[in-house]
Each structure stands twice: as C-alpha cells, then as structure tokens.
mmCIF file with all atom_site columns, C-alpha atoms in Angstrom:
data_model
loop_
_atom_site.group_PDB
_atom_site.id
_atom_site.type_symbol
_atom_site.label_atom_id
_atom_site.label_alt_id
_atom_site.label_comp_id
_atom_site.label_asym_id
_atom_site.label_entity_id
_atom_site.label_seq_id
_atom_site.pdbx_PDB_ins_code
_atom_site.Cartn_x
_atom_site.Cartn_y
_atom_site.Cartn_z
_atom_site.occupancy
_atom_site.B_iso_or_equiv
_atom_site.pdbx_formal_charge
_atom_site.auth_seq_id
_atom_site.auth_comp_id
_atom_site.auth_asym_id
_atom_site.auth_atom_id
_atom_site.pdbx_PDB_model_num
ATOM 1   C CA . UNK A 1 1   ? -7.230  -18.800 -0.077  1.00 0.00 ? 2   UNK A CA 1
ATOM 2   C CA . UNK A 1 2   ? -3.919  -18.967 1.779   1.00 0.00 ? 3   UNK A CA 1
ATOM 3   C CA . UNK A 1 3   ? -1.766  -16.044 2.791   1.00 0.00 ? 4   UNK A CA 1
ATOM 4   C CA . UNK A 1 4   ? 0.763   -16.945 0.125   1.00 0.00 ? 5   UNK A CA 1
ATOM 5   C CA . UNK A 1 5   ? -1.729  -16.206 -2.659  1.00 0.00 ? 6   UNK A CA 1
ATOM 6   C CA . UNK A 1 6   ? -0.953  -12.988 -4.593  1.00 0.00 ? 7   UNK A CA 1
ATOM 7   C CA . UNK A 1 7   ? -4.394  -11.558 -3.787  1.00 0.00 ? 8   UNK A CA 1
ATOM 8   C CA . UNK A 1 8   ? -4.223  -12.299 -0.047  1.00 0.00 ? 9   UNK A CA 1
ATOM 9   C CA . UNK A 1 9   ? -4.378  -9.228  2.179   1.00 0.00 ? 10  UNK A CA 1
ATOM 10  C CA . UNK A 1 10  ? -1.520  -10.386 4.418   1.00 0.00 ? 11  UNK A CA 1
ATOM 11  C CA . UNK A 1 11  ? 1.585   -11.844 2.808   1.00 0.00 ? 12  UNK A CA 1
ATOM 12  C CA . UNK A 1 12  ? 4.834   -12.509 4.658   1.00 0.00 ? 13  UNK A CA 1
ATOM 13  C CA . UNK A 1 13  ? 3.840   -10.062 7.415   1.00 0.00 ? 14  UNK A CA 1
ATOM 14  C CA . UNK A 1 14  ? 2.960   -7.201  5.037   1.00 0.00 ? 15  UNK A CA 1
ATOM 15  C CA . UNK A 1 15  ? -0.504  -5.717  4.391   1.00 0.00 ? 16  UNK A CA 1
ATOM 16  C CA . UNK A 1 16  ? -1.833  -5.617  0.834   1.00 0.00 ? 17  UNK A CA 1
ATOM 17  C CA . UNK A 1 17  ? -5.191  -3.880  1.034   1.00 0.00 ? 18  UNK A CA 1
ATOM 18  C CA . UNK A 1 18  ? -4.372  -0.757  -0.971  1.00 0.00 ? 19  UNK A CA 1
ATOM 19  C CA . UNK A 1 19  ? -5.370  -2.042  -4.379  1.00 0.00 ? 20  UNK A CA 1
ATOM 20  C CA . UNK A 1 20  ? -2.196  -0.543  -5.859  1.00 0.00 ? 21  UNK A CA 1
ATOM 21  C CA . UNK A 1 21  ? 1.493   -1.310  -5.141  1.00 0.00 ? 22  UNK A CA 1
ATOM 22  C CA . UNK A 1 22  ? 2.290   2.334   -4.318  1.00 0.00 ? 23  UNK A CA 1
ATOM 23  C CA . UNK A 1 23  ? -0.410  2.377   -1.630  1.00 0.00 ? 24  UNK A CA 1
ATOM 24  C CA . UNK A 1 24  ? 0.733   -1.028  -0.373  1.00 0.00 ? 25  UNK A CA 1
ATOM 25  C CA . UNK A 1 25  ? 4.243   0.394   0.017   1.00 0.00 ? 26  UNK A CA 1
ATOM 26  C CA . UNK A 1 26  ? 2.803   3.142   2.247   1.00 0.00 ? 27  UNK A CA 1
ATOM 27  C CA . UNK A 1 27  ? 1.365   0.362   4.446   1.00 0.00 ? 28  UNK A CA 1
ATOM 28  C CA . UNK A 1 28  ? 4.894   -0.777  5.347   1.00 0.00 ? 29  UNK A CA 1
ATOM 29  C CA . UNK A 1 29  ? 4.775   1.819   8.109   1.00 0.00 ? 30  UNK A CA 1
ATOM 30  C CA . UNK A 1 30  ? 1.919   0.950   10.438  1.00 0.00 ? 31  UNK A CA 1
ATOM 31  C CA . UNK A 1 31  ? 0.197   2.828   13.245  1.00 0.00 ? 32  UNK A CA 1
ATOM 32  C CA . UNK A 1 32  ? 0.317   6.217   11.525  1.00 0.00 ? 33  UNK A CA 1
ATOM 33  C CA . UNK A 1 33  ? -2.569  7.413   13.733  1.00 0.00 ? 34  UNK A CA 1
ATOM 34  C CA . UNK A 1 34  ? -0.950  6.135   16.915  1.00 0.00 ? 35  UNK A CA 1
ATOM 35  C CA . UNK A 1 35  ? 1.774   7.681   19.104  1.00 0.00 ? 36  UNK A CA 1
ATOM 36  C CA . UNK A 1 36  ? 4.181   4.870   18.166  1.00 0.00 ? 37  UNK A CA 1
ATOM 37  C CA . UNK A 1 37  ? 4.467   3.718   14.587  1.00 0.00 ? 38  UNK A CA 1
ATOM 38  C CA . UNK A 1 38  ? 5.939   0.412   13.466  1.00 0.00 ? 39  UNK A CA 1
ATOM 39  C CA . UNK A 1 39  ? 8.513   0.231   10.687  1.00 0.00 ? 40  UNK A CA 1
ATOM 40  C CA . UNK A 1 40  ? 8.074   -2.944  8.638   1.00 0.00 ? 41  UNK A CA 1
ATOM 41  C CA . UNK A 1 41  ? 11.039  -2.055  6.406   1.00 0.00 ? 42  UNK A CA 1
ATOM 42  C CA . UNK A 1 42  ? 13.519  -2.087  9.279   1.00 0.00 ? 43  UNK A CA 1
ATOM 43  C CA . UNK A 1 43  ? 16.427  -3.580  7.333   1.00 0.00 ? 44  UNK A CA 1
ATOM 44  C CA . UNK A 1 44  ? 17.384  -4.274  3.708   1.00 0.00 ? 45  UNK A CA 1
ATOM 45  C CA . UNK A 1 45  ? 16.168  -7.879  3.946   1.00 0.00 ? 46  UNK A CA 1
ATOM 46  C CA . UNK A 1 46  ? 12.668  -6.608  4.785   1.00 0.00 ? 47  UNK A CA 1
ATOM 47  C CA . UNK A 1 47  ? 12.606  -4.625  1.550   1.00 0.00 ? 48  UNK A CA 1
ATOM 48  C CA . UNK A 1 48  ? 13.704  -7.724  -0.369  1.00 0.00 ? 49  UNK A CA 1
ATOM 49  C CA . UNK A 1 49  ? 10.875  -9.740  1.277   1.00 0.00 ? 50  UNK A CA 1
ATOM 50  C CA . UNK A 1 50  ? 8.312   -6.989  0.530   1.00 0.00 ? 51  UNK A CA 1
ATOM 51  C CA . UNK A 1 51  ? 9.278   -6.928  -3.157  1.00 0.00 ? 52  UNK A CA 1
ATOM 52  C CA . UNK A 1 52  ? 8.612   -10.682 -3.330  1.00 0.00 ? 53  UNK A CA 1
ATOM 53  C CA . UNK A 1 53  ? 5.343   -10.435 -1.364  1.00 0.00 ? 54  UNK A CA 1
ATOM 54  C CA . UNK A 1 54  ? 4.202   -7.553  -3.593  1.00 0.00 ? 55  UNK A CA 1
ATOM 55  C CA . UNK A 1 55  ? 4.865   -9.666  -6.689  1.00 0.00 ? 56  UNK A CA 1
ATOM 56  C CA . UNK A 1 56  ? 7.678   -7.547  -8.129  1.00 0.00 ? 57  UNK A CA 1
ATOM 57  C CA . UNK A 1 57  ? 10.096  -10.470 -8.115  1.00 0.00 ? 58  UNK A CA 1
ATOM 58  C CA . UNK A 1 58  ? 9.894   -14.208 -7.590  1.00 0.00 ? 59  UNK A CA 1
ATOM 59  C CA . UNK A 1 59  ? 12.798  -14.529 -5.181  1.00 0.00 ? 60  UNK A CA 1
ATOM 60  C CA . UNK A 1 60  ? 14.498  -12.120 -2.771  1.00 0.00 ? 61  UNK A CA 1
ATOM 61  C CA . UNK A 1 61  ? 17.175  -9.902  -4.247  1.00 0.00 ? 62  UNK A CA 1
ATOM 62  C CA . UNK A 1 62  ? 20.150  -8.489  -2.364  1.00 0.00 ? 63  UNK A CA 1
ATOM 63  C CA . UNK A 1 63  ? 18.906  -5.117  -1.118  1.00 0.00 ? 64  UNK A CA 1
ATOM 64  C CA . UNK A 1 64  ? 21.365  -2.558  0.215   1.00 0.00 ? 65  UNK A CA 1
ATOM 65  C CA . UNK A 1 65  ? 21.009  0.091   2.908   1.00 0.00 ? 66  UNK A CA 1
ATOM 66  C CA . UNK A 1 66  ? 20.831  2.666   0.092   1.00 0.00 ? 67  UNK A CA 1
ATOM 67  C CA . UNK A 1 67  ? 17.964  0.727   -1.529  1.00 0.00 ? 68  UNK A CA 1
ATOM 68  C CA . UNK A 1 68  ? 16.173  0.690   1.804   1.00 0.00 ? 69  UNK A CA 1
ATOM 69  C CA . UNK A 1 69  ? 16.560  4.450   2.248   1.00 0.00 ? 70  UNK A CA 1
ATOM 70  C CA . UNK A 1 70  ? 15.290  5.057   -1.313  1.00 0.00 ? 71  UNK A CA 1
ATOM 71  C CA . UNK A 1 71  ? 12.266  2.834   -0.672  1.00 0.00 ? 72  UNK A CA 1
ATOM 72  C CA . UNK A 1 72  ? 11.467  4.605   2.594   1.00 0.00 ? 73  UNK A CA 1
ATOM 73  C CA . UNK A 1 73  ? 11.877  8.044   0.991   1.00 0.00 ? 74  UNK A CA 1
ATOM 74  C CA . UNK A 1 74  ? 9.581   7.002   -1.861  1.00 0.00 ? 75  UNK A CA 1
ATOM 75  C CA . UNK A 1 75  ? 7.047   5.620   0.606   1.00 0.00 ? 76  UNK A CA 1
ATOM 76  C CA . UNK A 1 76  ? 6.977   8.784   2.679   1.00 0.00 ? 77  UNK A CA 1
ATOM 77  C CA . UNK A 1 77  ? 6.719   11.000  -0.408  1.00 0.00 ? 78  UNK A CA 1
ATOM 78  C CA . UNK A 1 78  ? 3.734   8.992   -1.683  1.00 0.00 ? 79  UNK A CA 1
ATOM 79  C CA . UNK A 1 79  ? 2.112   9.167   1.759   1.00 0.00 ? 80  UNK A CA 1
ATOM 80  C CA . UNK A 1 80  ? 2.698   12.918  2.046   1.00 0.00 ? 81  UNK A CA 1
ATOM 81  C CA . UNK A 1 81  ? 1.218   13.589  -1.406  1.00 0.00 ? 82  UNK A CA 1
ATOM 82  C CA . UNK A 1 82  ? -1.899  11.533  -0.706  1.00 0.00 ? 83  UNK A CA 1
ATOM 83  C CA . UNK A 1 83  ? -2.233  12.922  2.818   1.00 0.00 ? 84  UNK A CA 1
ATOM 84  C CA . UNK A 1 84  ? -2.044  16.530  1.564   1.00 0.00 ? 85  UNK A CA 1
ATOM 85  C CA . UNK A 1 85  ? -4.576  15.878  -1.174  1.00 0.00 ? 86  UNK A CA 1
ATOM 86  C CA . UNK A 1 86  ? -7.027  14.159  1.179   1.00 0.00 ? 87  UNK A CA 1
ATOM 87  C CA . UNK A 1 87  ? -6.782  17.210  3.455   1.00 0.00 ? 88  UNK A CA 1
ATOM 88  C CA . UNK A 1 88  ? -7.483  19.509  0.495   1.00 0.00 ? 89  UNK A CA 1
ATOM 89  C CA . UNK A 1 89  ? -3.908  20.789  0.324   1.00 0.00 ? 90  UNK A CA 1
ATOM 90  C CA . UNK A 1 90  ? -1.322  21.055  -2.413  1.00 0.00 ? 91  UNK A CA 1
ATOM 91  C CA . UNK A 1 91  ? 1.489   18.687  -3.275  1.00 0.00 ? 92  UNK A CA 1
ATOM 92  C CA . UNK A 1 92  ? 4.846   19.605  -1.766  1.00 0.00 ? 93  UNK A CA 1
ATOM 93  C CA . UNK A 1 93  ? 7.416   20.062  -4.558  1.00 0.00 ? 94  UNK A CA 1
ATOM 94  C CA . UNK A 1 94  ? 9.976   17.986  -2.623  1.00 0.00 ? 95  UNK A CA 1
ATOM 95  C CA . UNK A 1 95  ? 7.596   15.008  -2.476  1.00 0.00 ? 96  UNK A CA 1
ATOM 96  C CA . UNK A 1 96  ? 6.843   15.207  -6.193  1.00 0.00 ? 97  UNK A CA 1
ATOM 97  C CA . UNK A 1 97  ? 10.584  15.499  -6.875  1.00 0.00 ? 98  UNK A CA 1
ATOM 98  C CA . UNK A 1 98  ? 11.239  12.371  -4.777  1.00 0.00 ? 99  UNK A CA 1
ATOM 99  C CA . UNK A 1 99  ? 8.725   10.271  -6.722  1.00 0.00 ? 100 UNK A CA 1
ATOM 100 C CA . UNK A 1 100 ? 10.002  11.633  -10.046 1.00 0.00 ? 101 UNK A CA 1
ATOM 101 C CA . UNK A 1 101 ? 13.665  11.097  -9.157  1.00 0.00 ? 102 UNK A CA 1
ATOM 102 C CA . UNK A 1 102 ? 13.051  7.490   -8.159  1.00 0.00 ? 103 UNK A CA 1
ATOM 103 C CA . UNK A 1 103 ? 10.937  6.880   -11.280 1.00 0.00 ? 104 UNK A CA 1
ATOM 104 C CA . UNK A 1 104 ? 13.721  8.336   -13.459 1.00 0.00 ? 105 UNK A CA 1
ATOM 105 C CA . UNK A 1 105 ? 15.979  5.366   -12.737 1.00 0.00 ? 106 UNK A CA 1
ATOM 106 C CA . UNK A 1 106 ? 16.290  2.474   -15.180 1.00 0.00 ? 107 UNK A CA 1
ATOM 107 C CA . UNK A 1 107 ? 13.105  0.402   -14.685 1.00 0.00 ? 108 UNK A CA 1
ATOM 108 C CA . UNK A 1 108 ? 12.853  -3.354  -14.443 1.00 0.00 ? 109 UNK A CA 1
ATOM 109 C CA . UNK A 1 109 ? 12.252  -5.121  -17.738 1.00 0.00 ? 110 UNK A CA 1
ATOM 110 C CA . UNK A 1 110 ? 9.190   -7.343  -18.092 1.00 0.00 ? 111 UNK A CA 1
ATOM 111 C CA . UNK A 1 111 ? 10.014  -10.806 -19.436 1.00 0.00 ? 112 UNK A CA 1
ATOM 112 C CA . UNK A 1 112 ? 7.932   -13.941 -20.020 1.00 0.00 ? 113 UNK A CA 1
ATOM 113 C CA . UNK A 1 113 ? 9.298   -16.810 -17.959 1.00 0.00 ? 114 UNK A CA 1
ATOM 114 C CA . UNK A 1 114 ? 9.455   -20.509 -18.827 1.00 0.00 ? 115 UNK A CA 1
ATOM 115 C CA . UNK A 1 115 ? 6.156   -20.951 -16.985 1.00 0.00 ? 116 UNK A CA 1
ATOM 116 C CA . UNK A 1 116 ? 4.486   -18.439 -19.315 1.00 0.00 ? 117 UNK A CA 1
ATOM 117 C CA . UNK A 1 117 ? 4.107   -15.808 -16.583 1.00 0.00 ? 118 UNK A CA 1
ATOM 118 C CA . UNK A 1 118 ? 5.446   -12.277 -16.767 1.00 0.00 ? 119 UNK A CA 1
ATOM 119 C CA . UNK A 1 119 ? 8.339   -11.458 -14.466 1.00 0.00 ? 120 UNK A CA 1
ATOM 120 C CA . UNK A 1 120 ? 10.247  -8.238  -13.884 1.00 0.00 ? 121 UNK A CA 1
ATOM 121 C CA . UNK A 1 121 ? 13.988  -8.564  -14.454 1.00 0.00 ? 122 UNK A CA 1
ATOM 122 C CA . UNK A 1 122 ? 16.362  -6.210  -12.701 1.00 0.00 ? 123 UNK A CA 1
ATOM 123 C CA . UNK A 1 123 ? 17.850  -5.384  -9.348  1.00 0.00 ? 124 UNK A CA 1
ATOM 124 C CA . UNK A 1 124 ? 16.219  -3.657  -6.406  1.00 0.00 ? 125 UNK A CA 1
ATOM 125 C CA . UNK A 1 125 ? 16.915  -0.185  -7.835  1.00 0.00 ? 126 UNK A CA 1
ATOM 126 C CA . UNK A 1 126 ? 15.172  -1.143  -11.082 1.00 0.00 ? 127 UNK A CA 1
ATOM 127 C CA . UNK A 1 127 ? 12.192  -2.547  -9.176  1.00 0.00 ? 128 UNK A CA 1
ATOM 128 C CA . UNK A 1 128 ? 11.955  0.663   -7.124  1.00 0.00 ? 129 UNK A CA 1
ATOM 129 C CA . UNK A 1 129 ? 12.083  2.724   -10.332 1.00 0.00 ? 130 UNK A CA 1
ATOM 130 C CA . UNK A 1 130 ? 9.219   0.628   -11.724 1.00 0.00 ? 131 UNK A CA 1
ATOM 131 C CA . UNK A 1 131 ? 7.259   1.066   -8.495  1.00 0.00 ? 132 UNK A CA 1
ATOM 132 C CA . UNK A 1 132 ? 7.866   4.830   -8.519  1.00 0.00 ? 133 UNK A CA 1
ATOM 133 C CA . UNK A 1 133 ? 6.727   4.953   -12.142 1.00 0.00 ? 134 UNK A CA 1
ATOM 134 C CA . UNK A 1 134 ? 3.494   3.217   -11.174 1.00 0.00 ? 135 UNK A CA 1
ATOM 135 C CA . UNK A 1 135 ? 3.099   5.696   -8.298  1.00 0.00 ? 136 UNK A CA 1
ATOM 136 C CA . UNK A 1 136 ? 3.573   8.619   -10.699 1.00 0.00 ? 137 UNK A CA 1
ATOM 137 C CA . UNK A 1 137 ? 0.939   7.204   -13.054 1.00 0.00 ? 138 UNK A CA 1
ATOM 138 C CA . UNK A 1 138 ? -1.472  6.719   -10.147 1.00 0.00 ? 139 UNK A CA 1
ATOM 139 C CA . UNK A 1 139 ? -0.900  10.091  -8.493  1.00 0.00 ? 140 UNK A CA 1
ATOM 140 C CA . UNK A 1 140 ? -0.814  11.979  -11.781 1.00 0.00 ? 141 UNK A CA 1
ATOM 141 C CA . UNK A 1 141 ? -3.728  10.155  -13.400 1.00 0.00 ? 142 UNK A CA 1
ATOM 142 C CA . UNK A 1 142 ? -7.497  10.039  -13.191 1.00 0.00 ? 143 UNK A CA 1
ATOM 143 C CA . UNK A 1 143 ? -7.459  7.348   -10.487 1.00 0.00 ? 144 UNK A CA 1
ATOM 144 C CA . UNK A 1 144 ? -5.801  9.746   -8.038  1.00 0.00 ? 145 UNK A CA 1
ATOM 145 C CA . UNK A 1 145 ? -9.246  11.097  -7.176  1.00 0.00 ? 146 UNK A CA 1
ATOM 146 C CA . UNK A 1 146 ? -10.259 7.591   -6.058  1.00 0.00 ? 147 UNK A CA 1
ATOM 147 C CA . UNK A 1 147 ? -7.608  7.207   -3.367  1.00 0.00 ? 148 UNK A CA 1
ATOM 148 C CA . UNK A 1 148 ? -9.231  7.009   0.062   1.00 0.00 ? 149 UNK A CA 1
ATOM 149 C CA . UNK A 1 149 ? -8.240  6.591   3.698   1.00 0.00 ? 150 UNK A CA 1
ATOM 150 C CA . UNK A 1 150 ? -10.044 3.862   5.633   1.00 0.00 ? 151 UNK A CA 1
ATOM 151 C CA . UNK A 1 151 ? -12.848 5.261   7.786   1.00 0.00 ? 152 UNK A CA 1
ATOM 152 C CA . UNK A 1 152 ? -12.507 2.611   10.509  1.00 0.00 ? 153 UNK A CA 1
ATOM 153 C CA . UNK A 1 153 ? -11.466 3.913   13.916  1.00 0.00 ? 154 UNK A CA 1
ATOM 154 C CA . UNK A 1 154 ? -7.688  3.741   14.279  1.00 0.00 ? 155 UNK A CA 1
ATOM 155 C CA . UNK A 1 155 ? -7.002  2.618   10.703  1.00 0.00 ? 156 UNK A CA 1
ATOM 156 C CA . UNK A 1 156 ? -4.919  4.895   8.485   1.00 0.00 ? 157 UNK A CA 1
ATOM 157 C CA . UNK A 1 157 ? -4.685  2.487   5.548   1.00 0.00 ? 158 UNK A CA 1
ATOM 158 C CA . UNK A 1 158 ? -4.865  4.103   2.103   1.00 0.00 ? 159 UNK A CA 1
ATOM 159 C CA . UNK A 1 159 ? -6.678  2.320   -0.702  1.00 0.00 ? 160 UNK A CA 1
ATOM 160 C CA . UNK A 1 160 ? -7.777  2.778   -4.281  1.00 0.00 ? 161 UNK A CA 1
ATOM 161 C CA . UNK A 1 161 ? -11.572 2.810   -4.454  1.00 0.00 ? 162 UNK A CA 1
ATOM 162 C CA . UNK A 1 162 ? -12.445 0.788   -7.538  1.00 0.00 ? 163 UNK A CA 1
ATOM 163 C CA . UNK A 1 163 ? -16.089 0.340   -6.554  1.00 0.00 ? 164 UNK A CA 1
ATOM 164 C CA . UNK A 1 164 ? -18.655 1.310   -9.151  1.00 0.00 ? 165 UNK A CA 1
ATOM 165 C CA . UNK A 1 165 ? -20.259 3.903   -6.873  1.00 0.00 ? 166 UNK A CA 1
ATOM 166 C CA . UNK A 1 166 ? -16.943 5.339   -5.687  1.00 0.00 ? 167 UNK A CA 1
ATOM 167 C CA . UNK A 1 167 ? -18.202 5.255   -2.107  1.00 0.00 ? 168 UNK A CA 1
ATOM 168 C CA . UNK A 1 168 ? -16.087 2.509   -0.541  1.00 0.00 ? 169 UNK A CA 1
ATOM 169 C CA . UNK A 1 169 ? -15.330 3.354   3.095   1.00 0.00 ? 170 UNK A CA 1
ATOM 170 C CA . UNK A 1 170 ? -12.947 0.667   4.359   1.00 0.00 ? 171 UNK A CA 1
ATOM 171 C CA . UNK A 1 171 ? -9.572  -0.651  3.314   1.00 0.00 ? 172 UNK A CA 1
ATOM 172 C CA . UNK A 1 172 ? -10.930 -4.178  3.615   1.00 0.00 ? 173 UNK A CA 1
ATOM 173 C CA . UNK A 1 173 ? -14.389 -5.570  4.062   1.00 0.00 ? 174 UNK A CA 1
ATOM 174 C CA . UNK A 1 174 ? -12.829 -8.625  5.739   1.00 0.00 ? 175 UNK A CA 1
ATOM 175 C CA . UNK A 1 175 ? -11.066 -6.533  8.360   1.00 0.00 ? 176 UNK A CA 1
ATOM 176 C CA . UNK A 1 176 ? -12.271 -2.993  8.969   1.00 0.00 ? 177 UNK A CA 1
ATOM 177 C CA . UNK A 1 177 ? -15.609 -3.225  7.169   1.00 0.00 ? 178 UNK A CA 1
ATOM 178 C CA . UNK A 1 178 ? -16.659 -6.287  9.120   1.00 0.00 ? 179 UNK A CA 1
ATOM 179 C CA . UNK A 1 179 ? -15.636 -4.718  12.448  1.00 0.00 ? 180 UNK A CA 1
ATOM 180 C CA . UNK A 1 180 ? -17.652 -1.584  11.642  1.00 0.00 ? 181 UNK A CA 1
ATOM 181 C CA . UNK A 1 181 ? -20.714 -3.581  10.628  1.00 0.00 ? 182 UNK A CA 1
ATOM 182 C CA . UNK A 1 182 ? -20.551 -5.709  13.795  1.00 0.00 ? 183 UNK A CA 1
ATOM 183 C CA . UNK A 1 183 ? -20.207 -2.565  15.941  1.00 0.00 ? 184 UNK A CA 1
ATOM 184 C CA . UNK A 1 184 ? -23.162 -0.941  14.164  1.00 0.00 ? 185 UNK A CA 1
ATOM 185 C CA . UNK A 1 185 ? -25.267 -4.086  14.628  1.00 0.00 ? 186 UNK A CA 1
ATOM 186 C CA . UNK A 1 186 ? -24.457 -4.176  18.358  1.00 0.00 ? 187 UNK A CA 1
ATOM 187 C CA . UNK A 1 187 ? -25.278 -0.504  18.669  1.00 0.00 ? 188 UNK A CA 1
ATOM 188 C CA . UNK A 1 188 ? -28.682 -1.001  16.988  1.00 0.00 ? 189 UNK A CA 1
ATOM 189 C CA . UNK A 1 189 ? -29.357 -4.079  19.109  1.00 0.00 ? 190 UNK A CA 1
ATOM 190 C CA . UNK A 1 190 ? -28.592 -2.185  22.338  1.00 0.00 ? 191 UNK A CA 1
ATOM 191 C CA . UNK A 1 191 ? -30.794 0.708   21.229  1.00 0.00 ? 192 UNK A CA 1
ATOM 192 C CA . UNK A 1 192 ? -33.775 -1.585  20.668  1.00 0.00 ? 193 UNK A CA 1
ATOM 193 C CA . UNK A 1 193 ? -33.394 -3.453  23.964  1.00 0.00 ? 194 UNK A CA 1
#
C-alpha cells in the first residue's frame, strides 16, 4: 500500500496513526516529549495540504493565516484536553470553549461526487468546523475513554484504541510496536546468553 492511500500512516509528510482526525491533527506538532518540537503546520499551505492528506477535501483550498491560527488553537485545545484527562485531571474551560467555538461555525456539507464518493464541500473554515465537531463528539462521547498515548519510548502520539480488549499500547504496530518487540526480543536473547 503506497503512502498516498487514505489508510497509510504517512501521507504528504503528515502522520495518521491516531485512528481519528482530531487525534491526527494533534500529530501535526511533533516531538512533544522532546526539548524542541516541530511544527508541521508552519504556514497556511501546510494546513491546506493536511486537509487533503486527512481526506477532508480532494484538492488544496486557499487557507489564510487566520485559518492556520484557528487550526493550531483547535489542535492545542484537543491536546490539552486529552493530556489532562490522561493525567487524571479536569478539562480546562478555555480548551472546551475553543473546541466548541470552532465547532459552532458553519460545517462543510457532505455531497456525493460524480465518482459516487462522498466529498465535503466548503472552505477551510467549514472544514475546521466539521473537524471540531468530530473532536467534540469524540471527546464528549463514550470513545473518549479509549484515547491512549503511545507507550513507546519518546513517542507522544495519541490514538484511539479500537482493539477488542482495549489494551493497545502503541500508536502503530508497524512503527512503535515493532521497535518495542524487537527491543524486548534482544533483551531476552541477551539475558539467555
């Protein structure tokens, strides 16, 4: 499966291992556990590319600096809510207000295209409102209890645990899970030598 496939974990330089678009948006800021983080939404064009890679639109839309700031504010509010909950804390009212305010905008309208596939119609603001609405449904719904942080050393990726047992530990078996299993195997092998 190529990186341009909708289910691929890396598309156009963005990580999609969260299992939900709101968690994938959080992944547009990398290195959260490191002294220096990397901003993948550095300019409006990056937001336009992310919206395509995330499947919200088929072709890049003209994103503005204001759109970029709204997307970043939404991202950080989602991250702060999940981070507080994972630490056993309460939601900050300002973060909830940010998600709600973004979700209150006019959402994108789903339409069936000539190819028979559903597409969202609307500008960047409408797509962000739709994304914020999905975040509100995730964070305010039953699935919120299934949001996890990857247990791999150095990985801060958030993901939705949809496993039957609810005991998934890594954002991706291909990436972090495989590294952990290889490290555990080497550790066992050294212990038996």
